[in-house]
Coordinates of C-alpha atoms in Angstrom, one line a residue:
Chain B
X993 CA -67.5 134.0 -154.9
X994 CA -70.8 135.2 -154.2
X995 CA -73.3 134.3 -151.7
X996 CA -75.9 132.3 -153.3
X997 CA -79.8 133.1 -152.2
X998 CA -80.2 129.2 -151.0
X999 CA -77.4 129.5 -148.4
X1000 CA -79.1 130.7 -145.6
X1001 CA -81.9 127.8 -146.1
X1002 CA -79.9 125.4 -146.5
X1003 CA -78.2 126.3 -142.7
X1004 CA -81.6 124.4 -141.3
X1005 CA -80.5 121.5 -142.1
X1006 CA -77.2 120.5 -139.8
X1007 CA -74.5 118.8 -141.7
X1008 CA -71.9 117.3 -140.7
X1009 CA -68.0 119.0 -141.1
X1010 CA -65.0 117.2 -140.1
X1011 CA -62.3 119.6 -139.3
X1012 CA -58.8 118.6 -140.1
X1013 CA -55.8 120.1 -138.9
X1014 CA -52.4 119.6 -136.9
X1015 CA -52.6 121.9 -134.1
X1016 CA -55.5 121.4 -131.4
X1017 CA -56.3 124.1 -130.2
X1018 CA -57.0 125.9 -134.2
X1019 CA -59.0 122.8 -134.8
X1020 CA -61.1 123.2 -131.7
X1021 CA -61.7 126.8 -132.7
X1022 CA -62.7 126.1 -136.1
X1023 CA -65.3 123.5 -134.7
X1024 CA -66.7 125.7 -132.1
X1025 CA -67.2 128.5 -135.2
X1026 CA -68.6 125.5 -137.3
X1027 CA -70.8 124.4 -134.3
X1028 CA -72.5 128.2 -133.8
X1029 CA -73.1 127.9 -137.3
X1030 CA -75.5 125.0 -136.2
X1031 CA -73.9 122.3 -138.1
X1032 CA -72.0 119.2 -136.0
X1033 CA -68.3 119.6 -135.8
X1034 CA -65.5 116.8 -135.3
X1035 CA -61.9 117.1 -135.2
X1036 CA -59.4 114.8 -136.5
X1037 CA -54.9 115.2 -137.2
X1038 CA -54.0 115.2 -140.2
X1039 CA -53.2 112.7 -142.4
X1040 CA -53.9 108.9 -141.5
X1041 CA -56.3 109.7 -138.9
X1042 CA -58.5 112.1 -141.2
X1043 CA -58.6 109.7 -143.8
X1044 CA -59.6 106.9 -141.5
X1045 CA -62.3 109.0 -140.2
X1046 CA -63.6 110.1 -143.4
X1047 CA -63.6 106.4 -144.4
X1048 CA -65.7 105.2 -141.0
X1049 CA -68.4 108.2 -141.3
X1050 CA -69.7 110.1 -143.5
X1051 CA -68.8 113.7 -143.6
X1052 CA -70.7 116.4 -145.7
X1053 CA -67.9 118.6 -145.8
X1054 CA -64.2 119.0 -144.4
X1055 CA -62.4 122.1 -143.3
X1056 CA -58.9 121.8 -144.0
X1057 CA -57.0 124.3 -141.6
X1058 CA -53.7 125.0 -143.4
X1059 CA -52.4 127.9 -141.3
X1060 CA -49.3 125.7 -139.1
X1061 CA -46.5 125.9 -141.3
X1062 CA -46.0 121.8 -140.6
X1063 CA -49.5 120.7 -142.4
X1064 CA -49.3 119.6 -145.9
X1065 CA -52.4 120.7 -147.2
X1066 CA -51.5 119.6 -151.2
X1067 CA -50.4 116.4 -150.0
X1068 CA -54.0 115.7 -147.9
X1069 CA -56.1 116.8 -150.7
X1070 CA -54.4 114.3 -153.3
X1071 CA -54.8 111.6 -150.8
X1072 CA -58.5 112.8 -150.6
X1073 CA -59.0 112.7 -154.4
X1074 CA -57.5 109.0 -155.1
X1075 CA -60.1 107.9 -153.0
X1076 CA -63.0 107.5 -155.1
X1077 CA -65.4 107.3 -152.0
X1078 CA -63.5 110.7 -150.5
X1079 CA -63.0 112.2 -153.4
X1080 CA -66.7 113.8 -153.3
X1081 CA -66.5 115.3 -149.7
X1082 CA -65.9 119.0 -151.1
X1083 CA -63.0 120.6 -148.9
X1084 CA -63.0 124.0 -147.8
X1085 CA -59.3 125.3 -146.9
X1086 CA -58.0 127.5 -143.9
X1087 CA -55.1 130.0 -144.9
X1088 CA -53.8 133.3 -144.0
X1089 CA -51.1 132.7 -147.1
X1090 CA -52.5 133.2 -150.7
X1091 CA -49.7 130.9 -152.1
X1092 CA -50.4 127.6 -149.7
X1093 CA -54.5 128.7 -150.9
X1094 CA -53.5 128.6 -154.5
X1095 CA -51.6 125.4 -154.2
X1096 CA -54.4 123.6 -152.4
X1097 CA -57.3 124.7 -155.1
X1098 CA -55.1 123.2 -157.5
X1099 CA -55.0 120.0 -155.8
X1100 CA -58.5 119.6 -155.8
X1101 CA -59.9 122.4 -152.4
X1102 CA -63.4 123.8 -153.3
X1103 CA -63.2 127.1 -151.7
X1104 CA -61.1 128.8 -149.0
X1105 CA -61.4 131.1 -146.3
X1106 CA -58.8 133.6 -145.2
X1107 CA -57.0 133.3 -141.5
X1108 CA -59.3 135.7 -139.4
X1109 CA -62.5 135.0 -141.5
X1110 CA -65.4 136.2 -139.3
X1111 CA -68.6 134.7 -139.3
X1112 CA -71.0 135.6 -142.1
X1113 CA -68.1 134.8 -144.3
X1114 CA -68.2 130.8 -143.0
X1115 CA -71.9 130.8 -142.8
X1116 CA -71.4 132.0 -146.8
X1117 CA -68.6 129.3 -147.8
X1118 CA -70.5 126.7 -145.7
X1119 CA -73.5 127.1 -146.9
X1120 CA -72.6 127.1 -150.8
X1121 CA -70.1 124.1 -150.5
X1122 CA -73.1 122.3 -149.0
X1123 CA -75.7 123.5 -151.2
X1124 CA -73.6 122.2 -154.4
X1125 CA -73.1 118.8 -152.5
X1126 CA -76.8 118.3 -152.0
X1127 CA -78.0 119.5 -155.7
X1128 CA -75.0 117.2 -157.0
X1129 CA -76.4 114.5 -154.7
X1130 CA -80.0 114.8 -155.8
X1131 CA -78.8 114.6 -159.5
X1132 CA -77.0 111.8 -159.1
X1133 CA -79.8 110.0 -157.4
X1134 CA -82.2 111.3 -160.4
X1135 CA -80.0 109.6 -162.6
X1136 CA -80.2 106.1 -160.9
X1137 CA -83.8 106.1 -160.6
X1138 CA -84.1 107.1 -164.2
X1139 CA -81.8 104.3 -165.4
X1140 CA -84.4 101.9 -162.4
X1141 CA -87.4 103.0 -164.5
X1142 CA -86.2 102.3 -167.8
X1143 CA -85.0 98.5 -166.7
X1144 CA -88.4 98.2 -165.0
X1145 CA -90.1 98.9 -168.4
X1146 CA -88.5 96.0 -169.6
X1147 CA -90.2 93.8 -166.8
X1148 CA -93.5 95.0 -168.3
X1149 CA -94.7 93.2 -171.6
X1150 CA -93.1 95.5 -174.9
X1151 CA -96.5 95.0 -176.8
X1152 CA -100.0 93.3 -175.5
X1153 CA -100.3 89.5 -177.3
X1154 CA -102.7 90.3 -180.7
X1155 CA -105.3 87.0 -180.0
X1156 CA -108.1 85.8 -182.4
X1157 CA -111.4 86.9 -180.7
X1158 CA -110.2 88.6 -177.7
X1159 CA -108.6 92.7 -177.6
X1160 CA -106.4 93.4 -174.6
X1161 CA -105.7 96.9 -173.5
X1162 CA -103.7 97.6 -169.9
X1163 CA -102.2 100.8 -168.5
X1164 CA -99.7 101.5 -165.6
X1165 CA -99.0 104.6 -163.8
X1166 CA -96.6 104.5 -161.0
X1167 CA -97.1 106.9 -158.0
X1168 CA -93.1 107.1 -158.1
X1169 CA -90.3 107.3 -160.6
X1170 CA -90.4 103.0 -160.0
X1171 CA -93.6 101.1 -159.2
X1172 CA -94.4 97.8 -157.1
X1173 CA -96.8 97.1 -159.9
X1174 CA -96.7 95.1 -162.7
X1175 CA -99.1 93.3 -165.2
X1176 CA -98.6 90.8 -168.2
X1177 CA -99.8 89.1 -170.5
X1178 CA -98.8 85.9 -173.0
X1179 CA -99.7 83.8 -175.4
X1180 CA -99.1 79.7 -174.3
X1181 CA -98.0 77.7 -176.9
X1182 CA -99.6 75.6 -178.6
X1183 CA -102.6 75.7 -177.3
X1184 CA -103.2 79.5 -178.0
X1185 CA -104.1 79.9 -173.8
X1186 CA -103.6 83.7 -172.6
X1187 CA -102.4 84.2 -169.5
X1188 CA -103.3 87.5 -167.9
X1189 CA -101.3 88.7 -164.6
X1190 CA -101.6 91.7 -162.7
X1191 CA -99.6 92.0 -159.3
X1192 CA -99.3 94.4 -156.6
X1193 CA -96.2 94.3 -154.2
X1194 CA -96.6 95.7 -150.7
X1195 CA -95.1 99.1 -149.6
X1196 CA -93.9 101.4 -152.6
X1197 CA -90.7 102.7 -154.0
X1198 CA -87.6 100.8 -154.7
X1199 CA -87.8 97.8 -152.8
X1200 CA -91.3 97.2 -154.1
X1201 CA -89.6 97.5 -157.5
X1202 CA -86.9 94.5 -156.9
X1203 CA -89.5 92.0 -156.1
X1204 CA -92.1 93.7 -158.8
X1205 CA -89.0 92.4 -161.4
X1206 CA -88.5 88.9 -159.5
X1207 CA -92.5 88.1 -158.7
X1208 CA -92.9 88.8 -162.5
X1209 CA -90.3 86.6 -163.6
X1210 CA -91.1 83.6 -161.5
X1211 CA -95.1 83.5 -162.4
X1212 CA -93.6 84.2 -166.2
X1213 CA -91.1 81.7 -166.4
X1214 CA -93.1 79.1 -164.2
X1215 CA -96.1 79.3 -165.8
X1216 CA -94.6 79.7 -169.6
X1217 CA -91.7 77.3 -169.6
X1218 CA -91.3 76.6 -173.0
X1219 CA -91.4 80.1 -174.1
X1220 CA -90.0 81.5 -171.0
X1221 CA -86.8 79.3 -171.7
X1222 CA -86.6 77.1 -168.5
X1223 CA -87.4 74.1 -170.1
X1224 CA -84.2 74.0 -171.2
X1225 CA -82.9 73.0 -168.0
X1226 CA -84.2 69.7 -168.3
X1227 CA -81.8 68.5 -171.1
X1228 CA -83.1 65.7 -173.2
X1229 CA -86.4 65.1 -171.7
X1230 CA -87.7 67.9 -173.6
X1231 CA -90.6 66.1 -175.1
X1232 CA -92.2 64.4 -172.7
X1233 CA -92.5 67.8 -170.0
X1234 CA -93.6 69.5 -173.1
X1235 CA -96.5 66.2 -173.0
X1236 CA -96.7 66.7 -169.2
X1237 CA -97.2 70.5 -169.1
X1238 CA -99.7 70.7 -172.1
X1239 CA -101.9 67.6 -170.1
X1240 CA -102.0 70.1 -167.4
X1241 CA -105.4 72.0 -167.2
X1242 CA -105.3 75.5 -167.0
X1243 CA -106.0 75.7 -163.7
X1244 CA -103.6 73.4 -162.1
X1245 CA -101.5 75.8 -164.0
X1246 CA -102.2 78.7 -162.8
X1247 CA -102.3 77.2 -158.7
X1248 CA -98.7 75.6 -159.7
X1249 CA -97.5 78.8 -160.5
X1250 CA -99.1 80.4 -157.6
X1251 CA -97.8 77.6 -155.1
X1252 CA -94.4 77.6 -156.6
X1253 CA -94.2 81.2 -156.5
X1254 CA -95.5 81.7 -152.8
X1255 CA -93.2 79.3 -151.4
X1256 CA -90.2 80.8 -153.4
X1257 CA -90.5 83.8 -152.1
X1258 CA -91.5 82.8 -148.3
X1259 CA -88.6 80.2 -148.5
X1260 CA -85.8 82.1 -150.3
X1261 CA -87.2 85.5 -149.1
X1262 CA -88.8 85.2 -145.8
X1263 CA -86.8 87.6 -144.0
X1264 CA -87.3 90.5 -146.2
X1265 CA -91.3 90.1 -145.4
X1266 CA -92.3 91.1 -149.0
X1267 CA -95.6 89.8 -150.6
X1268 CA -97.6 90.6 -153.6
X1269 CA -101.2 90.3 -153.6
X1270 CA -101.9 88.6 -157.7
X1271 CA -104.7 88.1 -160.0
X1272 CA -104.0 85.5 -162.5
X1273 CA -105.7 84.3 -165.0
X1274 CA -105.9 81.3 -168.0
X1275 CA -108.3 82.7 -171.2
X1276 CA -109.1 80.4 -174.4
X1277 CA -110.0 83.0 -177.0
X1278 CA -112.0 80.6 -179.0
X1279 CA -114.6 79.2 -176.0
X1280 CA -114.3 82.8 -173.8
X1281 CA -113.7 79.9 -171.1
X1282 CA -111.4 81.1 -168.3
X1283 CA -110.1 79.7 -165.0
X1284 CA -108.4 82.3 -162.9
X1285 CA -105.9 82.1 -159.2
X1286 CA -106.9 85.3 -157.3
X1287 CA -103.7 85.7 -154.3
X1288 CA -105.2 87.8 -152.0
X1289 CA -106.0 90.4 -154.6
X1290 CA -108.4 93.0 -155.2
X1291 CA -111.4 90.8 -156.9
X1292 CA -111.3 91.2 -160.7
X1293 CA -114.3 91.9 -162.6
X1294 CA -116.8 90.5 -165.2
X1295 CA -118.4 93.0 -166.9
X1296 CA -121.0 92.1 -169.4
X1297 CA -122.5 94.9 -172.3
X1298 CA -125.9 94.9 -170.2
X1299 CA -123.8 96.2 -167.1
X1300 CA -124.0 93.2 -165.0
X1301 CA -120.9 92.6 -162.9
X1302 CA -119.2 89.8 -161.5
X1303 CA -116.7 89.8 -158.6
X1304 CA -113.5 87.4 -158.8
X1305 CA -113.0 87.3 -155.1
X1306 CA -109.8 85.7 -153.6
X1307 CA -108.7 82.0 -153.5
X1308 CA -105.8 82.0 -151.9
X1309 CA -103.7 84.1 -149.5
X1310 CA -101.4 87.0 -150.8
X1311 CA -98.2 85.4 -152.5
X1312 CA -94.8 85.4 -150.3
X1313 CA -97.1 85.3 -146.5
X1314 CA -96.0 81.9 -145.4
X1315 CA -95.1 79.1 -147.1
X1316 CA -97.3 75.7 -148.1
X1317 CA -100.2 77.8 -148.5
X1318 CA -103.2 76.0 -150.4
X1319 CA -104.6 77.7 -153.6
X1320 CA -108.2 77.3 -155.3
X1321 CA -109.0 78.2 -158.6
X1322 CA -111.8 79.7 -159.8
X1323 CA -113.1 80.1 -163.5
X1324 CA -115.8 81.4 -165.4
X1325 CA -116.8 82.6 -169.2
X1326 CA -116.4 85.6 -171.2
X1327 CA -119.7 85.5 -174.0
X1328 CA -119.3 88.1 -176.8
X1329 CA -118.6 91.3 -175.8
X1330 CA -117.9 90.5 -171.6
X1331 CA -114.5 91.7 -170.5
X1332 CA -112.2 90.7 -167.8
X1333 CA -111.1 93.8 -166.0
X1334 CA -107.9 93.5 -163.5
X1335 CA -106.5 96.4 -161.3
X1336 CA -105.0 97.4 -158.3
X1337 CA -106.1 98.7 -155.3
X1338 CA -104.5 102.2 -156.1
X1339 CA -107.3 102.5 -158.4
X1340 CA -110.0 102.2 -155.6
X1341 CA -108.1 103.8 -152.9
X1342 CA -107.3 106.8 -155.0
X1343 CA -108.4 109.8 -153.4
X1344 CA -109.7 113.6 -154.3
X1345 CA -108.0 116.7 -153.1
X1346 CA -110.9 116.5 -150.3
X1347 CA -109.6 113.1 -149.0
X1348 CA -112.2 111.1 -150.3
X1349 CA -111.1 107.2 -152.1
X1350 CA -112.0 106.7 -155.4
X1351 CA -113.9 103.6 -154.3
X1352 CA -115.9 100.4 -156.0
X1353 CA -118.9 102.2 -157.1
X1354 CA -117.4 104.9 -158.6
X1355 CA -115.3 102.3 -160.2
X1356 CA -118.4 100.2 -161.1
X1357 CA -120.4 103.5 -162.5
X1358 CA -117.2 104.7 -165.2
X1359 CA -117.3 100.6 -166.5
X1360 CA -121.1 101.1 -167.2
X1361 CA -120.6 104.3 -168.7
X1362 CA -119.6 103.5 -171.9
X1363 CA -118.8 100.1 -174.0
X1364 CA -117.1 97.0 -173.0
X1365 CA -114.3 97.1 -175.7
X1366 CA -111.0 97.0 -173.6
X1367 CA -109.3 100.0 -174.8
X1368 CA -112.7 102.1 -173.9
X1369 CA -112.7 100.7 -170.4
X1370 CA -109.2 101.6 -169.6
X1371 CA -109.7 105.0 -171.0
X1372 CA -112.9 105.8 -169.5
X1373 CA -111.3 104.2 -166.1
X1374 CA -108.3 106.6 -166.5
X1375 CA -110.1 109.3 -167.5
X1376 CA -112.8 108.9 -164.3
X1377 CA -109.9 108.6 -162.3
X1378 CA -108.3 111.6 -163.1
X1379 CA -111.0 113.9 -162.9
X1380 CA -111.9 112.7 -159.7
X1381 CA -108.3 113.2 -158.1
X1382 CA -107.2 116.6 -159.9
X1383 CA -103.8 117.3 -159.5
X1384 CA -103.1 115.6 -156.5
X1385 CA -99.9 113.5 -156.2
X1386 CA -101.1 110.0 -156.7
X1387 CA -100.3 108.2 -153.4
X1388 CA -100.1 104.4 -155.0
X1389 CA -99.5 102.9 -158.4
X1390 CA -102.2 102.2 -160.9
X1391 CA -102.4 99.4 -162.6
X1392 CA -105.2 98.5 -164.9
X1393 CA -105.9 95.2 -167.8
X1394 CA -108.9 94.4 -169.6
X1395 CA -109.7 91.4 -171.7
X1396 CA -112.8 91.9 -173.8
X1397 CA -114.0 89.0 -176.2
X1398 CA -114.9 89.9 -179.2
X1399 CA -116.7 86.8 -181.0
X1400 CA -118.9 83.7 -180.1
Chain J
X107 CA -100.2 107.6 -135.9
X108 CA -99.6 107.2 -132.0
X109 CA -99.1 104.0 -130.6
X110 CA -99.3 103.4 -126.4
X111 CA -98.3 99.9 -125.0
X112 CA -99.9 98.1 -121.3
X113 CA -98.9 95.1 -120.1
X114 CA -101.4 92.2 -118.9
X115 CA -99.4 89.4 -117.3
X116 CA -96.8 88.3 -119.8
X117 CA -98.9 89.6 -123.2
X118 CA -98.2 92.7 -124.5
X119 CA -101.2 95.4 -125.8
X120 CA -99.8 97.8 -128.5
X121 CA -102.8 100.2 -128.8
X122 CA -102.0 102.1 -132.3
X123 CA -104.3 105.1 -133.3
X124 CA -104.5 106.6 -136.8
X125 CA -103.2 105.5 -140.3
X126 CA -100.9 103.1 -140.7
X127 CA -99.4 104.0 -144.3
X128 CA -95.8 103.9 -145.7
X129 CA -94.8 107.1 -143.6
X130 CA -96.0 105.4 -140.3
X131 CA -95.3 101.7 -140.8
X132 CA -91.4 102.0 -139.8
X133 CA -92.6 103.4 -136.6
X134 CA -94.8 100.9 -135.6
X135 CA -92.5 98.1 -136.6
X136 CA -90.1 99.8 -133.7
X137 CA -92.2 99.8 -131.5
X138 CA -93.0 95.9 -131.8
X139 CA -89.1 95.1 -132.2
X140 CA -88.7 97.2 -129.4
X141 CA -91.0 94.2 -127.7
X142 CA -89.9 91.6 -129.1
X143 CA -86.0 92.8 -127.5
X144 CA -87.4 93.0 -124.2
X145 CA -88.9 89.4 -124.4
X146 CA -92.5 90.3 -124.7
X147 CA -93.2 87.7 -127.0
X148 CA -97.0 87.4 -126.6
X149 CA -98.6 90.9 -128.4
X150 CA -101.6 92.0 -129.2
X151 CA -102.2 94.7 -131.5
X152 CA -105.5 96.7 -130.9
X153 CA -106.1 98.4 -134.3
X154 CA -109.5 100.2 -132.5
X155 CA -108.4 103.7 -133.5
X156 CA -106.5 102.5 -136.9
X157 CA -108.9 103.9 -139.4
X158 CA -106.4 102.8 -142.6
X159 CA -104.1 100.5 -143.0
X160 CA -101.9 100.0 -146.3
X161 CA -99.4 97.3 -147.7
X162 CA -96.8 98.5 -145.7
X163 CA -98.8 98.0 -142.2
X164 CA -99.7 94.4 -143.0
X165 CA -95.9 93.9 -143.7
X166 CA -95.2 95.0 -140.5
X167 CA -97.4 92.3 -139.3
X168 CA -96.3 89.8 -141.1
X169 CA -92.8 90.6 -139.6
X170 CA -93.7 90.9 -136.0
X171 CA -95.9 87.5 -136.4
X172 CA -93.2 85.3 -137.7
X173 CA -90.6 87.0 -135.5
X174 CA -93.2 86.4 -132.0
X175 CA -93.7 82.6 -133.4
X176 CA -90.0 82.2 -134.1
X177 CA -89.6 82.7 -130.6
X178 CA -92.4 80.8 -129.0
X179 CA -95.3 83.9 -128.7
X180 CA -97.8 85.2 -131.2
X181 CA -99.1 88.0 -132.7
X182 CA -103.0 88.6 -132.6
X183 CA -105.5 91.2 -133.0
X184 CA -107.6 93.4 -131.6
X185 CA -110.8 95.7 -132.7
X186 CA -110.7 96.0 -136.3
X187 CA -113.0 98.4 -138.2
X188 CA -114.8 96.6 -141.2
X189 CA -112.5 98.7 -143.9
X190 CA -109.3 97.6 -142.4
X191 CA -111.1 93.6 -141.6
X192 CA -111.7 93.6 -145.1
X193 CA -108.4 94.6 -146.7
X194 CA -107.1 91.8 -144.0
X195 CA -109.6 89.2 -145.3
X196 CA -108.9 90.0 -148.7
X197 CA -105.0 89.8 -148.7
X198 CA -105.6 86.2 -146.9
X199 CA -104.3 88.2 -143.4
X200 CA -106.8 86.8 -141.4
X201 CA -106.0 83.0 -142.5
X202 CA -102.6 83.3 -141.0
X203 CA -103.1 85.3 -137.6
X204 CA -105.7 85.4 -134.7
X205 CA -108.5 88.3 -135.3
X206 CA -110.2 89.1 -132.2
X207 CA -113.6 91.4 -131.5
X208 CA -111.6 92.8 -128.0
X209 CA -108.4 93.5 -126.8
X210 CA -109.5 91.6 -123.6
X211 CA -110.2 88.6 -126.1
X212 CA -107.0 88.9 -127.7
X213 CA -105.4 88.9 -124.4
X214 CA -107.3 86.0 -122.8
X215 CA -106.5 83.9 -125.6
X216 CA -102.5 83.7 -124.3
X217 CA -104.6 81.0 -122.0
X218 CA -105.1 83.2 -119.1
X219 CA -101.8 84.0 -117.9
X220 CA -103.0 87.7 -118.3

């Protein structure tokens, strides 16, 4: 056993160390030495009671104090370890006898300290046990939110919908292993409509991912029935909603979906207080005609080849606020060579090492900059946005999509 | 972000100063709960010294507004610079709660019981 260079750090932070043993007066030694060590110290009896206790609280560590010839140390420890919660409390044991040490490591103790042990030695023993804990508790967390991202990549479109006379390019880069973001994009059949959707969900992080996966698949599967599958539900009327839903105008649509998705969420979801701010969208490639729902979202933008831009300001409130909230549609036309560019506001509240937000016109100067051909945009954007921040950790996801019509 | 709360009558000022981001948005959702628990059901936030406010602050609104309506009060506010009026007009913020110029505004509005 060696004392590893972390140990000493790892002392500033307190854990806490239940201390488990059958006579009181050992046990409240033991937590007084635990307690100088600056860590919080409980005691509990062995047995029944320790096990309760360990089940109640949590414990970063137990100090098993085998030195009464009445404990059963062995028969603690197996208790310990057919308890998968328990089981990953490492246990340090108490012994002046080699053979009661030996028999407890092989039931599962991580270390041990001798009867008499002064205290560098427990600062040493503490301080590894609790260092492994914590690196073994990072790692497992790692592993969740690696196995978070990859389901979340599956909420995202695999590939970009390849549409006569219209090239789509989008790009997503989450300040975190998970993102609140999300944008999509499909293909309605048959009338060859493209709906475009990008979302933003408040706050960050894990919970922001949850309803990133359920706003996405309520404005997917309410706006795309047929494909998304939920026609099925209504049996052997199939036909005539497939009648009813093609009569539909894009833009009763796309305020359908928004209505239907607001109240969802506000209804079913009210207590959690989560909203997304969207910017949806209803192209036909072969007109460049578009009608478009803006919830409370950073305005997309219209930019045409001569550098002339057009703001898609809000029509309705953020989705998920309140529910019954009215939505307007707006809409517009893309001629040759105009693209529709969505984002979020990461993008413009981006800042440099000097504090600074990336902002509209600096947004506005990298669209100018170069042609309006939807993978060019997003690059140039990215590339802008980059050299602006350096390496700075990005403080919210990014989330860009650009439709650029290519004939008419 | 430092928050300091007075009392008019039976409304409720919670001045707040700084940024209200994802690192400070828990904190000021205490102190608003901590309101609502003590029956202050009438608030007014005063966002004068709040020079940034992200996602995570307008949920805390939203929270403290439907729990202060839920219980017969309101939530309304107070001083706004234009950055932080305009991320509240554009999230559709300002359609579902009371934006006033000054806190004494905000305050009066409770219909002079302040």
């Amino acid at each position: 056993m060696t004392i590893s260079p972390g140990t000493t750090t790892s002392l500033r932070v307190p854990a806490r160390v239940l201390v488990v043993g059958d006579a009181a007066g050992d046990r409240d030694t033991l937590c007084r030495h635990v307690q100088k060590e600056g860590h919080f110290a409980y005691a509990a009896g062995p047995g029944g009671e320790a096990l309760e206790r360990l089940r109640a609280e949590r414990f970063d560590l137990v100090l098993l104090d085998v030195q009464m010839p009445g404990m059963d140390g062995p028969g603690f420890l197996e208790a310990l370890r057919h308890d998968a919660e328990l089981a990953q409390v490492p246990v340090i044991v108490v012994s002046a006898d080699m053979d009661v040490i030996a028999q407890c490591l092989e039931s599962g103790a991580h270390d041990w300290l001798p009867g008499g042990f002064g205290p560098a030695m427990l600062r040493a023993r503490l301080g590894a046990a609790l260092d492994r804990r914590r690196v073994r508790d990072a790692r497992s967390l790692r592993r969740e939110m690696d196995v978070a991202r990859n389901i979340q990549r599956d909420f995202l479109p695999e590939s970009l919908p390849v549409a006569m006379g219209v090239q789509l390019e989008a790009a997503l880069h989450p300040a975190r292993q998970v993102s609140g973001d999300f944008y999509d994009a499909f293909v309605l059949a048959p009338s060859g409509t493209i709906v475009l959707v990008v979302g933003d969900v408040c706050d960050k992080g894990v919970g922001a991912a949850l309803f990133m996966a359920l706003f996405r698949s309520l404005i997917r599967a309410s706006a795309d029935p047929v494909g998304g599958g939920a026609i099925q539900m209504i049996g052997g009327r199939r036909t005539l909603v497939r009648q009813s839903l093609e009569a539909a105008t894009p833009a009763d649509l796309l305020t359908r979906v928004a209505g239907f998705t607001n109240d969802y969420i506000a209804r079913l979801h009210g207590r959690t207080n989560m909203f997304a701010t969207v910017f949806l969208a209803a192209l036909t490639p072969n007109t460049g005609q578009f009608d478009y729902v803006n919830a409370g979202h950073e305005p997309a933008l219209v930019i045409a080849p001569d550098g002339a831009i057009r703001e898609l300001r809000p029509t309705g409130p953020a989705l998920g606020l309140l529910p019954d909230q009215g939505f307007g549609a707006g809409e517009g036309r893309l001629e040759r060579g105009h693209c529709l560019f969505a984002f979020t506001d990461g993008l413009v509240e981006a800042r440099n090492p000097a504090g600074e937000a990336f902002g509209g016109a600096r947004l506005q100067a990298a669209l100018r900059a170069n042609d309006t051909s939807a993978p060019t945009l997003v690059r140039s954007v990215i590339e802008t946005l980059h050299a602006f921040t350096g390496p700075a950790e990005p403080h919210d996801d990014v989330t860009l999509l650009a439709a650029t019509r290519t004939i008419g | 972000m430092q928050t300091s709360v007075d009392r008019r009558g039976d409304v409720v000022t919670v001045h707040i100063a700084g940024s209200v981001d994802g690192l400070t948005a828990e904190g000021l959702q205490q102190v608003f709960t901590g309101e609502l628990a003590a029956q202050h059901h009438n608030l007014v936030a005063d966002f004068g010294g709040v020079e940034y406010t992200s996602s995570a602050g307008l949920r805390v609104l939203l929270a403290t507004l439907k729990q202060a309506r839920s219980r017969g009060g309101d939530l309304r506010l107070a001083g706004l610079n234009p950055d932080v009026l305009k991320v509240l007009e554009l999230s559709g913020f300002t359609t579902i709660l009371s934006v006033f110029d000054t806190v004494d505004g905000a305050v009066k509005s409770f219909g002079g019981r302040g």
